[in-house]
Short mmCIF file of C-alpha atoms and ligand atoms in Angstrom, two decimals:
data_model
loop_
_atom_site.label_atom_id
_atom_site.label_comp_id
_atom_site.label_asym_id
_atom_site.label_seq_id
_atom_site.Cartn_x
_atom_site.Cartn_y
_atom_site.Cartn_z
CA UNK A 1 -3.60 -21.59 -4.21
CA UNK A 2 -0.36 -21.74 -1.98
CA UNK A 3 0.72 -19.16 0.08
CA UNK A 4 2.63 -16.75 -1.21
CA UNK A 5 5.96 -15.91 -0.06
CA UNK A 6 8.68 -13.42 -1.01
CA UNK A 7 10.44 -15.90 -2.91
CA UNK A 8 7.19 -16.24 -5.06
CA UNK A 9 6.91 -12.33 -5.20
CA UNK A 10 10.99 -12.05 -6.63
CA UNK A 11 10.16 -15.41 -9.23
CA UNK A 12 7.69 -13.15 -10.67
CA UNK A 13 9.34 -10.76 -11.67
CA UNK A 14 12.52 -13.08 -13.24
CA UNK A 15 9.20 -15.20 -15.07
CA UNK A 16 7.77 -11.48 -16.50
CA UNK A 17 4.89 -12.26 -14.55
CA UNK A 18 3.09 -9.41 -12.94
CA UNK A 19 2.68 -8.81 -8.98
CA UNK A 20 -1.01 -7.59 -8.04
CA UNK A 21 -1.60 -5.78 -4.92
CA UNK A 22 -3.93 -3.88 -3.50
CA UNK A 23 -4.62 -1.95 0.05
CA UNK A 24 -6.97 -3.79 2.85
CA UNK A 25 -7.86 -1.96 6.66
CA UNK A 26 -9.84 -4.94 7.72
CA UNK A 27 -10.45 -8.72 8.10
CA UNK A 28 -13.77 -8.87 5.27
CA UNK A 29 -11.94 -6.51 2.90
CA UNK A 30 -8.62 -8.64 3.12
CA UNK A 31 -10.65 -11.86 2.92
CA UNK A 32 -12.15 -11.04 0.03
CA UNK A 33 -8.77 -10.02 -1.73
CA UNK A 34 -7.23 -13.34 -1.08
CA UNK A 35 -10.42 -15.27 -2.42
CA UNK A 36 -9.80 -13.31 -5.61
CA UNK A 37 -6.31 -14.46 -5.84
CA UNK A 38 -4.36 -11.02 -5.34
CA UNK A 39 -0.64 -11.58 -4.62
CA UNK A 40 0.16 -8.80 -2.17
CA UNK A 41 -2.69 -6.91 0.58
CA UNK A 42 -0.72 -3.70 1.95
CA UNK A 43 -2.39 -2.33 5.20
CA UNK A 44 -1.40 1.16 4.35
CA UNK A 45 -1.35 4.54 6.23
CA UNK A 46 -3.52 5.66 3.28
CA UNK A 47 -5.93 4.21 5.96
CA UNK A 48 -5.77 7.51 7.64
CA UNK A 49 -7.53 9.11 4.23
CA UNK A 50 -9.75 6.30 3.25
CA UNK A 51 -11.05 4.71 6.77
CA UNK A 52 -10.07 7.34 9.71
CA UNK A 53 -11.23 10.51 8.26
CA UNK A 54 -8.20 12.21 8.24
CA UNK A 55 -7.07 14.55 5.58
CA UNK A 56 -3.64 12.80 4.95
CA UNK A 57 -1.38 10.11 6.43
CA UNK A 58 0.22 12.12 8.82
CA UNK A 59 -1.71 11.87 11.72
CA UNK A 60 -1.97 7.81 11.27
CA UNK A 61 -0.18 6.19 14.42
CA UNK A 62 1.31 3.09 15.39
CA UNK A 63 -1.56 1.80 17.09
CA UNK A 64 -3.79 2.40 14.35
CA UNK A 65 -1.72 0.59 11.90
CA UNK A 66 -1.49 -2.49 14.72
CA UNK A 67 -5.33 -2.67 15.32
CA UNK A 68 -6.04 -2.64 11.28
CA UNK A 69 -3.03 -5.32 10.14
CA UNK A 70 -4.28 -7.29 13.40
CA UNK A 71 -7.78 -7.44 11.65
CA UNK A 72 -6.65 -7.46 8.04
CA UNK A 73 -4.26 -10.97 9.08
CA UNK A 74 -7.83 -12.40 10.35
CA UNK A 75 -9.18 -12.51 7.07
CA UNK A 76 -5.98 -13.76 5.17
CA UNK A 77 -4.92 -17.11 4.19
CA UNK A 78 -2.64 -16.92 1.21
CA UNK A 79 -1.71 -13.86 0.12
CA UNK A 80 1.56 -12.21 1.37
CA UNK A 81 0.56 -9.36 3.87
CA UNK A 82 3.05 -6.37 4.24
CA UNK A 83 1.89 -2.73 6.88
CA UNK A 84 3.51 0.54 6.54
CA UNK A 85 5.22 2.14 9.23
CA UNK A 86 3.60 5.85 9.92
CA UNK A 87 5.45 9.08 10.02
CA UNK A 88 5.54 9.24 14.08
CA UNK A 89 7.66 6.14 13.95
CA UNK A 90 10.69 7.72 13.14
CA UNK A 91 11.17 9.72 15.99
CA UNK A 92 14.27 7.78 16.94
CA UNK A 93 16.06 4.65 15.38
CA UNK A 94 14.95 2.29 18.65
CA UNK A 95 11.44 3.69 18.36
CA UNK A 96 11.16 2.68 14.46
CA UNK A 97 12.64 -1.18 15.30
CA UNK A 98 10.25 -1.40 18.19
CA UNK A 99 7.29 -0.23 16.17
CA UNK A 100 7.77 -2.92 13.16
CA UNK A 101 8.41 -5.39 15.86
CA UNK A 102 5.01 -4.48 16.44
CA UNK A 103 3.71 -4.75 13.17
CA UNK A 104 5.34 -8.06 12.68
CA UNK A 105 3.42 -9.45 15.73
CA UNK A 106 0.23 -7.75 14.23
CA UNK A 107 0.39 -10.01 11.65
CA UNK A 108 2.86 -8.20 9.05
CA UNK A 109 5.14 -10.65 6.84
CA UNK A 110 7.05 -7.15 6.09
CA UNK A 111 6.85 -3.62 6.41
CA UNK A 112 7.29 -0.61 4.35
CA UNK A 113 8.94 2.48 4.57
CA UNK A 114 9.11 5.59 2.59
CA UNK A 115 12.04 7.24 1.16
CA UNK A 116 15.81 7.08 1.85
CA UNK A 117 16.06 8.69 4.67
CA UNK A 118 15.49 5.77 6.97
CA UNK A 119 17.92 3.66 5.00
CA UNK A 120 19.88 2.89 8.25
CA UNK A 121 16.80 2.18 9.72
CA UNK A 122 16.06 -0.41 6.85
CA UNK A 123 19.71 -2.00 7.11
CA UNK A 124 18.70 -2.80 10.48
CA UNK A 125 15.24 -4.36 9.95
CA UNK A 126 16.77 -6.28 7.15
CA UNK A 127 20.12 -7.55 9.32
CA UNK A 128 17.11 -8.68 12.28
CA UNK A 129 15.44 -10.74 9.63
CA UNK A 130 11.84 -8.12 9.23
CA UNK A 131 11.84 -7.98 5.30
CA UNK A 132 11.26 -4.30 4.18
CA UNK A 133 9.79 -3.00 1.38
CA UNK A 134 10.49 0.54 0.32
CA UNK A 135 8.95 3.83 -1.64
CA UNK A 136 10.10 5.82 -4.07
CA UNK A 137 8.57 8.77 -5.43
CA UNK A 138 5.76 11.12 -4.58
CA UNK A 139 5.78 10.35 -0.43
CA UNK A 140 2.65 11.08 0.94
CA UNK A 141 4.35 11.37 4.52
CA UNK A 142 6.55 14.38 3.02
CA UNK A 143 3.83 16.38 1.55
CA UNK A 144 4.38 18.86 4.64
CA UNK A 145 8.16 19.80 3.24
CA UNK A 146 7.83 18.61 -0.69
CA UNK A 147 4.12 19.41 -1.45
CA UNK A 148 1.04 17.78 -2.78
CA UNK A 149 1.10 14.62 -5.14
CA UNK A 150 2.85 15.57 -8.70
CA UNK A 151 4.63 13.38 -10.88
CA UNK A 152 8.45 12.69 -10.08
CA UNK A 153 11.53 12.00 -12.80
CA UNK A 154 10.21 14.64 -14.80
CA UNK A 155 13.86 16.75 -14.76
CA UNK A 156 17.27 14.48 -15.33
CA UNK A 157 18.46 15.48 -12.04
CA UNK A 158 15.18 14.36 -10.51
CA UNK A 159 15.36 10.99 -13.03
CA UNK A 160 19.09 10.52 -11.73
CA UNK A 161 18.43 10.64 -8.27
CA UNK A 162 15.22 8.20 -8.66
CA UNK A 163 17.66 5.78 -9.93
CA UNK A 164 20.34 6.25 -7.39
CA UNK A 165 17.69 5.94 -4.49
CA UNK A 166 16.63 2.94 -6.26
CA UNK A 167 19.76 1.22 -6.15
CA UNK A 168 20.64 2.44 -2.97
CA UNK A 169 17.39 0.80 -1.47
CA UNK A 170 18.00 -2.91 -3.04
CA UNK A 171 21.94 -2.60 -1.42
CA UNK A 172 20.06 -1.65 2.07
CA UNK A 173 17.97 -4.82 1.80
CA UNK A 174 14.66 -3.99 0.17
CA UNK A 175 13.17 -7.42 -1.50
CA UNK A 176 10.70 -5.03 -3.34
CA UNK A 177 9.75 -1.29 -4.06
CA UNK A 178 6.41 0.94 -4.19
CA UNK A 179 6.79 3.52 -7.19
CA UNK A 180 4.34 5.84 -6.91
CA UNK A 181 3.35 8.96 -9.35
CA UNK A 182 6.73 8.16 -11.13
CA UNK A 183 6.89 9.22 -15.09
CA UNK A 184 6.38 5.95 -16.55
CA UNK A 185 9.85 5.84 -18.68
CA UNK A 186 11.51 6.39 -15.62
CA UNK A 187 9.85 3.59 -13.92
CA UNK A 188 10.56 1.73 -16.50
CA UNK A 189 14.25 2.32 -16.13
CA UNK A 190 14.90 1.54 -12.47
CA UNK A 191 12.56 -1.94 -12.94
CA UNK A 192 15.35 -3.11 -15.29
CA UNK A 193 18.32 -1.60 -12.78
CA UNK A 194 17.00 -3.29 -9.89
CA UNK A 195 16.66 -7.25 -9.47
CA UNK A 196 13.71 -6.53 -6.54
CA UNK A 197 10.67 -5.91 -8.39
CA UNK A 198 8.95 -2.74 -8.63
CA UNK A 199 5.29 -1.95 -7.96
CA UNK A 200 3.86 1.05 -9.20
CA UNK A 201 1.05 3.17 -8.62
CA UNK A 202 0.27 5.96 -10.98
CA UNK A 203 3.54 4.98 -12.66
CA UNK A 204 2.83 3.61 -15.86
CA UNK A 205 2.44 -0.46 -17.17
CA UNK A 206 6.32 -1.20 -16.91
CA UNK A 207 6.52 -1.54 -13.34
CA UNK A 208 6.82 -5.40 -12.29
CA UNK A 209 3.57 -5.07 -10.30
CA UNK A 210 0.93 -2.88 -9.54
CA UNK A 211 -1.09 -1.61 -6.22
CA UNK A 212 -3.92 0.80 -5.59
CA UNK A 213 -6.05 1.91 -2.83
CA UNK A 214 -8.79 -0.75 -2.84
CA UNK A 215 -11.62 2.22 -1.94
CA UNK A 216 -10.73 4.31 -4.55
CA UNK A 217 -10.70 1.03 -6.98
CA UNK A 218 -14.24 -0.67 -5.63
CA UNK A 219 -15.65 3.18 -5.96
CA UNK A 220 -16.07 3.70 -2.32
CA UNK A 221 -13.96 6.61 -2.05
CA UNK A 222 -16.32 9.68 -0.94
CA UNK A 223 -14.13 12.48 -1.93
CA UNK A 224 -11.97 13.11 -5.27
CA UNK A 225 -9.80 9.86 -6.49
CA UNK A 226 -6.48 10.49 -8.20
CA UNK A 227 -6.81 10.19 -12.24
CA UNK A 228 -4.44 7.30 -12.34
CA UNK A 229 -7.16 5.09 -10.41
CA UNK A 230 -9.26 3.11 -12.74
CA UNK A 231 -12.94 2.19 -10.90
CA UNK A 232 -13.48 -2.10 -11.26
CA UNK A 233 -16.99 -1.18 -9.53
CA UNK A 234 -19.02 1.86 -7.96
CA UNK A 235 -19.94 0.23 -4.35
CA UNK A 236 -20.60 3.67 -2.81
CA UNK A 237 -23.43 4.13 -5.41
CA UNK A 238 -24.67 0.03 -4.62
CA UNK A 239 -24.44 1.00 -0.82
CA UNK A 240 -26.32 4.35 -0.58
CA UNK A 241 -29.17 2.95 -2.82
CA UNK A 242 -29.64 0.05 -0.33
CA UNK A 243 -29.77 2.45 2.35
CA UNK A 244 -32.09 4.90 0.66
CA UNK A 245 -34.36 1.11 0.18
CA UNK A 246 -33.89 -0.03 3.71
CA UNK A 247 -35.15 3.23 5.02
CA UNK A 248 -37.97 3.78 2.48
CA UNK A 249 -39.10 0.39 3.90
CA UNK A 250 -38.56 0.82 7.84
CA UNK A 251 -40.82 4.03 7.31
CA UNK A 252 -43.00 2.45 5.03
CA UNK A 253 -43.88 -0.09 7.61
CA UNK A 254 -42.78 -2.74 5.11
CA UNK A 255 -39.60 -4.18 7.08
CA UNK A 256 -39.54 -6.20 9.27
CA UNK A 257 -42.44 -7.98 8.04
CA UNK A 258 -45.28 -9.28 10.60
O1 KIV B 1 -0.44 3.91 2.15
C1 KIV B 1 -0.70 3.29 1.10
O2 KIV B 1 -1.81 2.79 0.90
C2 KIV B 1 0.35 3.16 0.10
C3 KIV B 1 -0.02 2.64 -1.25
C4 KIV B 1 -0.90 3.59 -1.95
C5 KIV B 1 1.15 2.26 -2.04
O3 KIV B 1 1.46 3.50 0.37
#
């Protein structure tokens, strides 16, 4: 399989063929998703939740999102690799440009950034040639002002403005867009008003692509998974019963074997 580029990723979606994707913290995990052919490995600040132990992706900083694209980049050889910029990045305009600088020599083909708030922020990234990708949606780095995760486009006004933010992000540059927890009719709607493809999560089959959180999809996820994720194995169940073996047989005197 060639590498995949964003010219591959935008074909896609004009041939009606669908964009996989899926979330990677490290060089195995990410190896392992390009062997199986998956178009698109996000390092995401859900690495925060799934990997650091934190309760959200709030805390996640720069340097953590540099040390875990640096290691997910090791174990890639064709799929497209995008990182998303944390929260603390957008102190300042110069400090967000600097951080996906960083990113970029981490090993990032593009970032991503939530929202439209930063859209000046993306007009600049674009204009110095770091391809963006943006979010639309329920924002996991808002839930301190707008909440916890809840389905958005449910109201006309809310549908409206999903639409306009949509169309505002592919003028700022965006070659693609993460829809997440958006009512799937709405989704539906801005993947035919925008020519950048759409991936969703938790936003219905009409997006042009999809992505989830590879934990919660291998089943490795410790705590509660959102209902949209559908579980392609149980590992956490395979790991803690080869555990529970290994140390039956350590004090059972039967490993290592004389
Ligand atoms: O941080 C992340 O992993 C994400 C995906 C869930 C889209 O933003």
């Amino acid at each position: 399989m060639p590498k995949i580029t964003i010219p591959d990723l935008l074909s896609k979606k004009k041939n009606g063929q669908k964009i996989t994707c899926l979330t990677a913290y490290d060089a195995p995990t990410a190896q392992m998703l390009d062997e199986a052919g998956i178009d698109l490995v996000l390092v995401g600040d859900t690495l925060g939740n799934v990997i650091l132990g934190y309760e959200n992706t709030l805390p996640v900083t720069i340097s953590d999102m540099v040390h875990h694209t640096k290691a997910a980049k090791k174990g890639i050889k064709n799929v497209f690799l995008a990182a998303d910029m944390p929260l603390s990045s957008f102190v300042s305009e110069g400090l967000a440009l600097a951080d996906a600088d960083l990113l970029v020599e981490a090993g990032a083909e593009a970032v991503k950034i939530e929202g439209i708030r930063h859209v000046s922020i993306i007009k600049e990234l674009v204009k110095n040639d770091i391809p963006v990708i943006g979010h639309l949606g329920f924002l996991p780095q808002s839930i301190g002002t707008d909440g916890g995760p809840a389905v958005k486009g449910k109201t006309v006004e809310e549908a409206d403005s999903l639409i306009s933010a949509a169309r505002l992000l592919e003028s700022a540059g965006v070659f693609s867009m993460v829809l997440e927890l958006v009512k799937p009719d709405i989704a539906k709607k801005i993947t035919s008003s925008v020519k950048v493809p759409t991936i969703g999560i938790g936003s219905g089959p009409y997006c042009d692509g999809q992505i989830l959180v590879v934990n919660d999809m291998l089943g490795l996820t410790c705590g509660k998974v959102p209902n949209f994720v559908k579980k392609y194995a149980d590992l956490k169940d395979v790991v803690v019963d080869a555990a529970k073996k290994y140390a039956e047989e350590v004090r059972g005197l039967k490993f290592p074997s004389v």
